[in-house]
XYZ file of N, CA and C in Angstrom:
441
model
N -13.498 -12.134 8.878
C -12.745 -11.549 7.791
C -13.116 -10.066 7.695
N -12.113 -9.252 7.422
C -12.310 -7.821 7.254
C -11.924 -7.451 5.829
N -12.758 -6.648 5.170
C -12.450 -6.174 3.818
C -12.641 -4.666 3.746
N -11.846 -4.049 2.896
C -11.997 -2.627 2.613
C -12.981 -2.524 1.457
N -14.005 -1.740 1.653
C -15.111 -1.675 0.701
C -15.021 -0.429 -0.164
N -14.932 -0.628 -1.478
C -14.868 0.465 -2.444
C -16.274 1.031 -2.663
N -16.326 2.270 -3.082
C -17.607 2.954 -3.317
C -18.488 2.207 -4.310
N -17.877 1.645 -5.352
C -18.698 0.989 -6.373
C -19.426 -0.239 -5.828
N -18.929 -0.797 -4.758
C -19.622 -1.919 -4.114
C -20.926 -1.418 -3.481
N -20.860 -0.265 -2.842
C -22.065 0.328 -2.250
C -23.049 0.709 -3.354
N -22.537 1.309 -4.434
C -23.402 1.665 -5.561
C -24.132 0.431 -6.064
N -23.405 -0.658 -6.229
C -23.985 -1.899 -6.725
C -25.080 -2.410 -5.790
N -24.808 -2.382 -4.495
C -25.793 -2.868 -3.521
C -27.047 -1.995 -3.505
N -26.879 -0.710 -3.751
C -28.040 0.188 -3.786
C -28.830 0.039 -5.085
N -28.137 -0.105 -6.184
C -28.799 -0.222 -7.479
C -29.529 -1.561 -7.603
N -28.920 -2.613 -7.054
C -29.522 -3.955 -7.101
C -29.738 -4.462 -5.678
N -30.771 -3.981 -5.004
C -30.967 -4.323 -3.594
C -31.219 -5.809 -3.329
N -31.550 -6.575 -4.360
C -31.753 -8.015 -4.198
C -30.614 -8.817 -4.814
N -29.537 -8.135 -5.179
C -28.408 -8.786 -5.825
C -27.433 -9.419 -4.846
N -26.408 -10.031 -5.408
C -25.393 -10.743 -4.628
C -24.665 -9.805 -3.665
N -24.254 -8.643 -4.153
C -23.505 -7.712 -3.306
C -24.355 -7.276 -2.111
N -25.592 -6.911 -2.359
C -26.483 -6.514 -1.266
C -26.688 -7.660 -0.278
N -26.783 -8.884 -0.793
C -26.992 -10.033 0.096
C -25.783 -10.272 1.002
N -24.591 -9.943 0.537
C -23.391 -10.085 1.362
C -23.467 -9.138 2.560
N -23.932 -7.914 2.328
C -24.059 -6.956 3.427
C -25.122 -7.372 4.434
N -26.169 -8.010 3.965
C -27.259 -8.367 4.877
C -27.094 -9.756 5.493
N -26.097 -10.512 5.038
C -25.868 -11.852 5.588
C -25.367 -11.756 7.028
N -25.824 -12.660 7.853
C -25.302 -12.744 9.215
C -23.971 -13.477 9.127
N -22.911 -12.756 9.444
C -21.574 -13.344 9.339
C -20.599 -12.535 10.180
N -19.381 -13.008 10.221
C -18.308 -12.289 10.913
C -17.612 -11.315 9.981
N -18.133 -11.159 8.795
C -17.544 -10.252 7.818
C -17.659 -8.814 8.314
N -16.525 -8.112 8.284
C -16.492 -6.711 8.697
C -16.025 -5.864 7.521
N -16.515 -4.639 7.474
C -16.216 -3.752 6.355
C -15.540 -2.479 6.862
N -14.497 -2.057 6.150
C -13.793 -0.804 6.420
C -13.841 0.039 5.159
N -13.737 1.345 5.329
C -13.664 2.238 4.172
C -13.058 3.566 4.615
N -12.437 4.274 3.661
C -11.945 5.612 3.993
C -13.113 6.560 4.263
N -12.837 7.601 5.022
C -13.844 8.522 5.502
C -14.752 9.156 4.474
N -14.322 9.282 3.258
C -15.140 9.980 2.263
C -16.072 9.047 1.494
N -16.132 7.787 1.870
C -16.984 6.827 1.158
C -18.412 7.326 1.021
N -19.023 7.745 2.115
C -20.431 8.139 2.058
C -20.617 9.494 1.400
N -19.621 10.334 1.460
C -19.655 11.590 0.706
C -19.752 11.273 -0.791
N -18.976 10.286 -1.209
C -19.012 9.866 -2.610
C -20.374 9.269 -2.971
N -20.949 8.495 -2.072
C -22.277 7.926 -2.301
C -23.295 9.050 -2.469
N -23.264 10.026 -1.579
C -24.221 11.135 -1.658
C -23.989 11.990 -2.905
N -22.744 12.110 -3.344
C -22.450 12.858 -4.572
C -23.058 12.194 -5.812
N -23.250 10.875 -5.755
C -23.794 10.126 -6.893
C -25.235 9.680 -6.653
N -25.867 10.215 -5.627
C -27.193 9.750 -5.228
C -28.244 9.887 -6.324
N -28.227 10.965 -7.079
C -29.224 11.128 -8.144
C -29.070 10.055 -9.215
N -27.831 9.742 -9.590
C -27.590 8.683 -10.587
C -28.035 7.330 -10.047
N -27.736 7.082 -8.776
C -28.140 5.823 -8.144
C -29.660 5.723 -8.119
N -30.328 6.812 -7.728
C -31.795 6.830 -7.631
C -32.443 6.527 -8.980
N -31.834 6.993 -10.061
C -32.361 6.729 -11.403
C -32.262 5.252 -11.786
N -31.285 4.540 -11.221
C -31.012 3.162 -11.628
C -31.559 2.098 -10.689
N -32.093 2.513 -9.541
C -32.550 1.532 -8.566
C -34.080 1.461 -8.526
N -34.564 0.357 -8.022
C -36.004 0.195 -7.832
C -36.437 0.726 -6.462
N -35.484 1.146 -5.658
C -35.797 1.646 -4.321
C -36.394 3.046 -4.368
N -37.313 3.309 -3.453
C -37.837 4.670 -3.301
C -36.761 5.509 -2.608
N -36.937 6.811 -2.598
C -35.964 7.693 -1.920
C -35.852 7.319 -0.440
N -36.981 7.006 0.185
C -36.972 6.625 1.601
C -36.209 5.309 1.804
N -36.488 4.324 0.944
C -35.791 3.038 1.042
C -34.295 3.211 0.792
N -33.968 4.044 -0.170
C -32.569 4.326 -0.483
C -31.873 4.930 0.738
N -32.514 5.875 1.363
C -31.981 6.509 2.563
C -31.789 5.493 3.695
N -32.758 4.600 3.870
C -32.671 3.566 4.906
C -31.515 2.607 4.632
N -31.330 2.247 3.374
C -30.223 1.345 3.008
C -28.872 2.014 3.274
N -28.766 3.277 2.927
C -27.510 4.003 3.173
C -27.225 4.052 4.672
N -28.237 4.287 5.479
C -28.064 4.301 6.938
C -27.599 2.936 7.439
N -28.136 1.865 6.847
C -27.707 0.516 7.222
C -26.229 0.323 6.890
N -25.812 0.807 5.714
C -24.397 0.694 5.336
C -23.522 1.516 6.278
N -24.017 2.666 6.686
C -23.252 3.512 7.610
C -23.052 2.816 8.953
N -24.018 2.020 9.364
C -23.873 1.258 10.610
C -22.942 0.063 10.419
N -22.960 -0.496 9.245
C -22.235 -1.747 8.979
C -20.765 -1.526 8.609
N -20.435 -0.360 8.059
C -19.082 -0.098 7.566
C -18.350 0.821 8.535
N -17.219 0.354 9.032
C -16.389 1.188 9.905
C -15.590 2.134 9.022
N -15.772 3.406 9.247
C -15.110 4.430 8.453
C -13.829 4.854 9.163
N -12.746 4.884 8.401
C -11.445 5.311 8.904
C -11.155 6.688 8.309
N -10.975 7.667 9.177
C -10.646 9.018 8.711
C -9.334 8.965 7.940
N -9.301 9.600 6.797
C -8.081 9.565 5.971
C -6.884 10.162 6.708
N -7.125 11.012 7.694
C -6.033 11.590 8.487
C -5.351 10.546 9.358
N -6.031 9.428 9.614
C -5.455 8.347 10.417
C -4.468 7.489 9.622
N -4.519 7.581 8.306
C -3.636 6.766 7.461
C -2.269 7.442 7.404
N -1.223 6.750 7.846
C 0.105 7.364 7.810
C 0.492 7.827 6.398
N 1.149 8.949 6.332
C 1.534 9.591 5.071
C 2.307 8.652 4.145
N 3.154 7.789 4.701
C 3.959 6.904 3.852
C 3.074 5.985 2.993
N 1.915 5.594 3.537
C 1.005 4.736 2.772
C 0.265 5.527 1.701
N -0.033 6.763 1.989
C -0.689 7.625 0.999
C 0.265 7.897 -0.158
N 1.531 8.128 0.153
C 2.534 8.360 -0.893
C 2.703 7.113 -1.752
N 2.783 5.950 -1.110
C 2.919 4.698 -1.868
C 1.667 4.448 -2.717
N 0.501 4.696 -2.145
C -0.747 4.499 -2.891
C -0.807 5.435 -4.091
N -0.341 6.661 -3.907
C -0.318 7.608 -5.022
C 0.525 7.062 -6.174
N 1.681 6.513 -5.852
C 2.550 5.974 -6.911
C 1.907 4.775 -7.608
N 1.039 4.077 -6.897
C 0.367 2.913 -7.482
C -0.782 3.342 -8.398
N -1.601 4.306 -7.956
C -2.829 4.637 -8.690
C -2.746 5.878 -9.563
N -1.636 6.611 -9.521
C -1.588 7.908 -10.210
C -1.930 7.818 -11.690
N -1.578 6.735 -12.357
C -1.902 6.621 -13.781
C -3.056 5.639 -14.032
N -3.773 5.304 -12.972
C -4.937 4.409 -13.097
C -6.198 5.211 -12.768
N -6.361 5.568 -11.486
C -7.489 6.394 -11.050
C -7.140 6.988 -9.694
N -6.769 8.234 -9.687
C -6.324 8.914 -8.474
C -7.406 8.943 -7.400
N -8.676 8.833 -7.797
C -9.772 8.821 -6.820
C -9.719 7.610 -5.890
N -8.960 6.597 -6.263
C -8.864 5.378 -5.449
C -7.681 5.385 -4.490
N -7.006 6.510 -4.384
C -5.788 6.578 -3.571
C -6.015 6.137 -2.127
N -7.094 6.593 -1.504
C -7.289 6.278 -0.087
C -7.756 4.841 0.144
N -8.416 4.248 -0.825
C -8.771 2.833 -0.702
C -7.496 1.988 -0.710
N -6.599 2.299 -1.634
C -5.333 1.569 -1.729
C -4.457 1.882 -0.519
N -4.415 3.133 -0.096
C -3.625 3.512 1.088
C -4.135 2.791 2.331
N -5.456 2.667 2.455
C -6.032 1.956 3.597
C -5.627 0.486 3.564
N -5.583 -0.102 2.372
C -5.095 -1.479 2.254
C -3.638 -1.571 2.718
N -2.800 -0.671 2.239
C -1.382 -0.706 2.603
C -1.201 -0.552 4.116
N -2.024 0.259 4.726
C -1.963 0.522 6.165
C -2.497 -0.649 6.992
N -3.664 -1.136 6.642
C -4.337 -2.169 7.446
C -4.080 -3.597 6.966
N -3.626 -3.742 5.723
C -3.307 -5.050 5.117
C -4.519 -5.917 4.810
N -5.721 -5.330 4.804
C -6.916 -6.082 4.437
C -7.133 -5.968 2.929
N -7.755 -6.987 2.364
C -8.039 -6.991 0.926
C -9.063 -5.906 0.591
N -8.963 -5.413 -0.626
C -9.853 -4.369 -1.127
C -10.926 -5.015 -1.999
N -12.178 -4.799 -1.622
C -13.323 -5.339 -2.356
C -13.814 -4.265 -3.309
N -13.608 -4.492 -4.597
C -14.023 -3.554 -5.627
C -14.480 -4.322 -6.854
N -15.266 -3.657 -7.671
C -15.637 -4.243 -8.967
C -15.054 -3.402 -10.104
N -14.123 -2.526 -9.770
C -13.482 -1.636 -10.736
C -12.408 -2.410 -11.507
N -12.785 -2.912 -12.666
C -11.882 -3.755 -13.464
C -10.611 -3.019 -13.889
N -10.740 -1.730 -14.187
C -9.577 -0.932 -14.581
C -8.598 -0.805 -13.408
N -9.107 -0.561 -12.230
C -8.266 -0.462 -11.040
C -7.572 -1.796 -10.769
N -8.340 -2.865 -10.794
C -7.784 -4.192 -10.527
C -6.674 -4.510 -11.520
N -6.952 -4.349 -12.805
C -5.950 -4.657 -13.838
C -4.706 -3.794 -13.691
N -4.889 -2.499 -13.462
C -3.757 -1.587 -13.357
C -2.883 -1.855 -12.147
N -3.513 -2.103 -11.010
C -2.765 -2.358 -9.775
C -2.072 -3.718 -9.842
N -2.774 -4.726 -10.339
C -2.163 -6.053 -10.446
C -1.029 -6.072 -11.456
N -1.121 -5.248 -12.502
C -0.037 -5.143 -13.486
C 1.240 -4.600 -12.841
N 1.068 -3.882 -11.738
C 2.221 -3.349 -11.003
C 2.712 -4.321 -9.926
N 2.102 -5.507 -9.878
C 2.561 -6.553 -8.969
C 1.868 -6.618 -7.619
N 0.816 -5.863 -7.442
C 0.097 -5.856 -6.168
C -1.119 -6.770 -6.257
N -1.223 -7.689 -5.329
C -2.362 -8.607 -5.243
C -3.158 -8.228 -4.004
N -3.956 -7.174 -4.129
C -4.611 -6.591 -2.958
C -6.128 -6.718 -2.968
N -6.674 -7.414 -3.943
C -8.129 -7.425 -4.123
C -8.766 -8.740 -3.721
N -10.037 -8.635 -3.361
C -10.873 -9.805 -3.138
C -12.138 -9.593 -3.972
N -12.595 -10.626 -4.612
C -13.768 -10.510 -5.473
C -15.049 -10.822 -4.697
N -16.151 -10.408 -5.262
C -17.448 -10.727 -4.691
C -17.626 -12.241 -4.617
N -17.206 -12.942 -5.659
C -17.317 -14.410 -5.680
C -16.512 -15.040 -4.542
N -15.312 -14.528 -4.274
C -14.486 -15.065 -3.188
C -15.131 -14.814 -1.825
N -15.697 -13.637 -1.649
C -16.367 -13.318 -0.384
C -17.574 -14.225 -0.205
N -18.346 -14.348 -1.251
C -19.550 -15.192 -1.197
C -19.187 -16.636 -0.868
N -18.131 -17.132 -1.493
C -17.677 -18.504 -1.248
C -17.293 -18.691 0.218
N -16.575 -17.726 0.787
C -16.170 -17.813 2.193
C -17.375 -17.741 3.123
N -18.359 -16.925 2.785
C -19.562 -16.818 3.613
C -20.317 -18.132 3.648
N -20.511 -18.719 2.489
C -21.297 -19.957 2.422
C -20.514 -21.161 2.902
N -19.215 -21.121 2.787
C -18.373 -22.219 3.287
C -18.483 -22.303 4.799
N -18.528 -21.155 5.473
C -18.620 -21.127 6.931
C -19.983 -21.585 7.424
N -21.038 -21.398 6.612
C -22.381 -21.788 7.021
C -22.603 -23.289 6.954
N -21.791 -23.968 6.170
C -21.987 -25.411 5.984
C -21.451 -26.218 7.144
């Protein structure tokens, strides 16, 4: 299974390194992660806030980010055809414009978007788009395959 990973998922895994989200990244599985090219730029832009909220040392935090960089395939936003960016803009313009490339990547690749952004989920689903996968759904699929 392939999922598009929103920035807040990475934030969650860094803030709670022993939590469910972090365990999904470290689980041995066929799960693959995609994200738009600026994902790690966004992580680094919020690094001080993350560092304040996590039990990880700066070195551990850096090591975890490097692990995510190896685990998540980054798609340059220039690779996303313009028609999907335009459609994504119309979807998120009155919700959160910062999520445009996550939604555009979904429209382009057709993979579910893994986010914990309740406002984004509610706003996009209110427009009739069922593009999200929850942490609980991912976890269920991971453990179902192990049995």
